[in-house]
Amino acid sequence: MNSLEYRKFVVLFFIAITAGVFSVRMFYMQIIDDKWKLRAEEISKYKMTTYPTRGIVYDRSGNKLIANETYYDIMMIEDEISNFDTTLFCQLFKINKEELVEIYQNMVDKQGKDKKGKSNYRKFKPYPLITGLSSDDFSKVATELQKFPGFFENVRTLRKYPQNSGAHVLGYMNEVDGTDLEKDHYYRMGDYIGRTGIENYYEEDLRGRKGVQYLMKDARGNISGSQEESKYDTAAVPGRNLELTLDADLQTYGELLMKGKIGSVVAIEPSSGEILAFVSSPTYDPNLLIGKKIGKNFLTLQEDSLKPLFNRPLQAKYPPGSTFKLVTGLIGMQMGVVDSNRAFSCIKSLVNCHGHPTALSMSDGVKYSCNPYFYQVMSRIVQQGKSRNIFKDSKIGLAEWYEYVRSFGLGQPLNIDLAGDIPGFIPDVEYYDKVYNKAWAFSTIYSISIGQGEVGVTPIQMANLACIMANRGYYYVPHLVKSIKGKDISDRFQEKHYTKVKSEYFNPIVEGMWRVVHEPGGTARRAKTEGLNVCGKTGTAQNPHGEDHSIFIAFAPKDNPKIAIAVYVENAGFGGTWAAPIASLMIEKFLNGEVKQEAKEKRIIEKNFLTDPSIH
Amino acid sequence: MRKNETILDNIDWSLILLYFVLTILGLFNIYSASYNEEFPSLFSFSQEYGKQIIWIAVSMFLGFIVLLLESDILWKYAYWFYAVCMLLLIAVLFTREINGARSWLGFGSMGIQPSEFAKLGTAIAISAYISNMNIKLQSQSSAFYANLIVLFPMALILLQPDAGTFVVFTSFLWVFYREGISYDFILGFILRLIPFVDHTRIKIGSNFIPLLIVSGILVVSTLLLSQTTIQFFGMTLPGFWGLIISISVFLILALIVARITVMLRERKKLYYILIVAAIASSSLVFAVNSVFDYLKPHQKERIELFLGLEEDPDGKDYNRNRAMAAVGSGSFLGKGYHKATLASPQQGHVPMQSTDFIFCTLAEEWGFVGGILVLSLFVVLLFKIIQIAERQRSTFTRVFAYSIAVIIFYHLAINIGMTIGLAPVIGIPLPFFSYGGSSLMSFTMMLFVLAKLDSERKNVFR
Ligand SMILES: [Zn+2]
């Protein structure tokens, strides 16, 4: 019997080793590894996020451009649903059974899948089934909803755009996607983010900061009170309100004038760079892209052949047409190749022109918009005779010209406070070398002298050019934000950008612009408005695909200008016919607060190029 | 009078003290685990903590009775106790199913679980059988009858069904091992089927049992680790290498310990055994891993499902997942008494937290320190019982002591093991801690019977 006594050691050994393994395991689980602590938090704590109200956006006179409105989501917990009356439910929400099945399936799909391909959807958790009911719609179903166990409402706020205008400035919001979640850890699934416009550019100011409340949750998922950690709770910080530079009345009026036309109207206060109106036509009601409607409406807008979602002022590239003669003239004078009293004959063999008296000065050239005049100015800019080799000579000249043009904010994005402005295009030596295999001279590229050919600009750049004219030589980066509550706006909007052309050279050009509008023989007599001293320049952008685009840039009054404007109307022919009167009406509306030229206004409003493409 | 004095003089008070400490700790733990704000007093007899006080009182009363009774009764009526327990196990099969099992014999609102008492009854019967001087332990028939005494209640328990208690009954194998019951006849029967092996020369005897258990642990560990990898000095190795490394480290440690403690004469043999054991273990691990790798995906899946490798924290794994989260969140010092947020009655995240998962409340509220303290108390108790077992002249007492030691050990290992993810989730109580009258009464009587038998160790030779 005693021979087996050693076996007590085997038994004791097994007990000891078990206790040892358990101790190591507990040490690992409780002290080293965080996995189970995190799991415990996940199980027992509920991190309730409190959402801040998003910043309100006002125009320059305090009109609300973007407000918040309360909406309701119908939430559902599948496990708690009982005696579900499908027919009644469908009636209540005015959908049919197939739609209900689809809505449900979409909701489940939206939760995604885990690594093993199993759905993350959990039957015991609440999910939004029907989203974005308005207060009115919800009040109709509120009492009935209580008869459906497992369903309840969740209040949230969505954006509202009370002016129904300025869609391209204000932008829209939608739910964050995977890329957003990766880029910015602030967001959680289901959050909304500004996608375009001000909503997008000032997202971080507008959104504020979410608050967190730590609560305890029991096994059924019910909240069972706050916990010790409430000292870590943070309150939600509301988003900052924005004041925009936009003038809501002018914006709405611009959209009215542009109805039935494709194009852009951009108006800027020259003394500050503040954008007063920013019309992209055709436009859409920003309220279409809110809440549950967004998916369907976005698709409709996206499929529209007129591209209402396209932000024309920032992203449409057109030739500047004759408006570019202003730049050519200014550069010519600054470079000293011409002076303001220089006369040039209207030699139609150089480049086509219309009938007009000979331009005896720069001012005349602008007034008559004489093509051969600026052809000859440009030829002197490009071929300065600094090299005997004509090709080398033209390179020297164009390179100089290029630097001057760039100083007008052309050929590069202006970086306004909306995402997506494009650079446009100003050809340089390198470009022509590539295209013409280095064998080019002024005679090859002359069309840029009158704003045709390769030169491409955007309406916002043209409006900025109008500002430069108004300011006689400098501009501020155009911008939409006037003030941010509790924060300064970016310094870069307060910085003067001078062109490389001296202020004095602007006088003859501006004089010409005044005469364009006010003197017989001027190209934009239709822009004349009693007492407002409008100065402008017409343009007609050649369009190989159809009628030319009608262009007009202007500012007023001549001295101490308050508004500068650029108008593009696509396929509307000569700039003086449509673009000029639109600009003048805008100027009158802004400077006088009301429009007295009723006949002019009526003609514009009634014109619909989509149904009547005639350009007269 | 003289007799009573003898008991009090010879009783092992350290055993009784351990019992009291564990029971009182258990009561206060239940007070937290099933605390009801409407009944703040510990003595709220409508609540589990109040009821547990009653069960403690009843258990101690029974223990006191045991001390007063003549110990002769135990071996005289050993098989009668066993028979009564077996009858109760049969009777319980005719009751109404509760939660999918027939485990409760109801007396009004109170009920008992015969399976709890069957462990005690079987322990007494096994002690009586093995201590019978007329049997030869190495014989085939004694092995057969000894196993039958255990297998019969196991079969009845399987019919309830009660997987936990079924597993606990396998602990009697350790008793057979200690007493030298041979399994060579079964082993021989199996080895006869293998060609070129002379089965008559294989003499493993009762060493078969620890070998079986070690092999079982190695097989399960290999399978558990098969889908994992480990980092070892910057190398990424398949999970089973962890076992090979552990075995190697263990071998080296064992050789060092042997060199220091074992006499030179026996050292060589021990070295030989240790090296052979290490090589055999490693080979087994390699073999199991290779076979598993060779299996088809659906076969692997079935094995993984059985081992609970498939994670499903809100489904099949709900209980274990919540239990482990509660234990893990306890950290070093715990959240404080009555401050559990998972294993708390108000939050209810851990199911059955006053019975099967009682250890969660302890580990969450008292942390690593509390858990280790209780684990150590149990280890001290087990060592104490085995110490008591080995000082007996009576075979009966020794077998009985070993029986209750391994029963308590199995309860401890499985109950705590399942809350820390080292044992499958099969519901069995943690002795002295889990709420419930039957288990407390049964464990109390085990200890008091042992105390009584031990107190007579000087005048009993049987
Ligand atoms: Zn001309």
Tab-separated table of N, CA, C and O and ligand atoms in Angstrom, chain A residues 325 344-348 351-359 365 368-374, ligand 1:
chain	number	residue	atom	x	y	z
A	325	LYS	N	-9.834	92.117	-74.112
A	325	LYS	CA	-9.139	93.261	-74.706
A	325	LYS	C	-8.695	94.251	-73.635
A	325	LYS	O	-7.667	94.933	-73.771
A	344	PHE	N	-4.979	103.008	-83.945
A	344	PHE	CA	-4.708	101.899	-84.856
A	344	PHE	C	-5.875	101.806	-85.813
A	344	PHE	O	-7.037	101.884	-85.393
A	345	SER	N	-5.560	101.644	-87.077
A	345	SER	CA	-6.635	101.524	-88.054
A	345	SER	C	-7.313	100.174	-87.911
A	345	SER	O	-6.699	99.196	-87.487
A	346	CYS	N	-8.553	100.183	-88.291
A	346	CYS	CA	-9.316	98.935	-88.236
A	346	CYS	C	-9.033	98.159	-89.515
A	346	CYS	O	-9.780	98.219	-90.481
A	347	ILE	N	-7.920	97.441	-89.539
A	347	ILE	CA	-7.513	96.711	-90.742
A	347	ILE	C	-8.149	95.326	-90.697
A	347	ILE	O	-7.680	94.417	-90.000
A	348	LYS	N	-9.243	95.178	-91.424
A	348	LYS	CA	-10.014	93.934	-91.323
A	348	LYS	C	-9.285	92.736	-91.925
A	348	LYS	O	-9.683	91.585	-91.708
A	351	VAL	N	-7.724	90.894	-88.870
A	351	VAL	CA	-8.712	90.114	-88.133
A	351	VAL	C	-10.044	90.801	-88.363
A	351	VAL	O	-10.122	92.026	-88.479
A	352	ASN	N	-11.089	89.992	-88.423
A	352	ASN	CA	-12.407	90.519	-88.768
A	352	ASN	C	-12.891	91.573	-87.784
A	352	ASN	O	-12.558	91.535	-86.596
A	353	CYS	N	-13.669	92.539	-88.254
A	353	CYS	CA	-14.232	93.543	-87.348
A	353	CYS	C	-15.589	93.977	-87.880
A	353	CYS	O	-16.024	93.559	-88.946
A	354	HIS	N	-16.260	94.781	-87.102
A	354	HIS	CA	-17.558	95.326	-87.528
A	354	HIS	C	-17.319	96.792	-87.916
A	354	HIS	O	-16.261	97.360	-87.629
A	355	GLY	N	-18.314	97.439	-88.540
A	355	GLY	CA	-18.115	98.814	-88.985
A	355	GLY	C	-18.161	99.800	-87.847
A	355	GLY	O	-19.076	99.765	-87.022
A	356	HIS	N	-17.115	100.633	-87.760
A	356	HIS	CA	-17.103	101.655	-86.698
A	356	HIS	C	-16.072	102.706	-87.064
A	356	HIS	O	-15.159	102.436	-87.878
A	357	PRO	N	-16.180	103.897	-86.501
A	357	PRO	CA	-15.159	104.908	-86.760
A	357	PRO	C	-13.816	104.399	-86.264
A	357	PRO	O	-13.758	103.552	-85.369
A	358	THR	N	-12.736	104.959	-86.817
A	358	THR	CA	-11.397	104.524	-86.426
A	358	THR	C	-11.151	104.821	-84.954
A	358	THR	O	-11.516	105.871	-84.434
A	359	ALA	N	-10.538	103.884	-84.304
A	359	ALA	CA	-10.212	104.050	-82.888
A	359	ALA	C	-8.943	104.873	-82.789
A	359	ALA	O	-7.881	104.444	-83.216
A	365	GLY	N	-10.635	102.233	-78.635
A	365	GLY	CA	-10.511	100.798	-78.928
A	365	GLY	C	-11.442	99.979	-78.067
A	365	GLY	O	-12.109	99.055	-78.528
A	368	TYR	N	-15.233	100.764	-79.076
A	368	TYR	CA	-15.699	100.108	-80.305
A	368	TYR	C	-15.432	98.597	-80.289
A	368	TYR	O	-15.887	97.883	-81.144
A	369	SER	N	-14.639	98.183	-79.298
A	369	SER	CA	-14.216	96.779	-79.238
A	369	SER	C	-13.607	96.348	-80.571
A	369	SER	O	-13.964	95.322	-81.137
A	370	CYS	N	-12.683	97.169	-81.031
A	370	CYS	CA	-12.114	96.944	-82.349
A	370	CYS	C	-11.086	95.805	-82.318
A	370	CYS	O	-10.054	95.893	-81.648
A	371	ASN	N	-11.356	94.742	-83.076
A	371	ASN	CA	-10.468	93.574	-83.089
A	371	ASN	C	-9.074	93.916	-83.628
A	371	ASN	O	-8.076	93.586	-82.965
A	372	PRO	N	-8.987	94.565	-84.797
A	372	PRO	CA	-7.638	94.870	-85.319
A	372	PRO	C	-6.846	95.768	-84.388
A	372	PRO	O	-5.612	95.675	-84.330
A	373	TYR	N	-7.512	96.631	-83.638
A	373	TYR	CA	-6.815	97.517	-82.701
A	373	TYR	C	-6.015	96.670	-81.698
A	373	TYR	O	-4.805	96.854	-81.528
A	374	PHE	N	-6.687	95.729	-81.086
A	374	PHE	CA	-6.017	94.955	-80.045
A	374	PHE	C	-5.100	93.893	-80.639
A	374	PHE	O	-4.133	93.472	-80.006
C	1	ZN	ZN	-12.580	97.569	-85.799
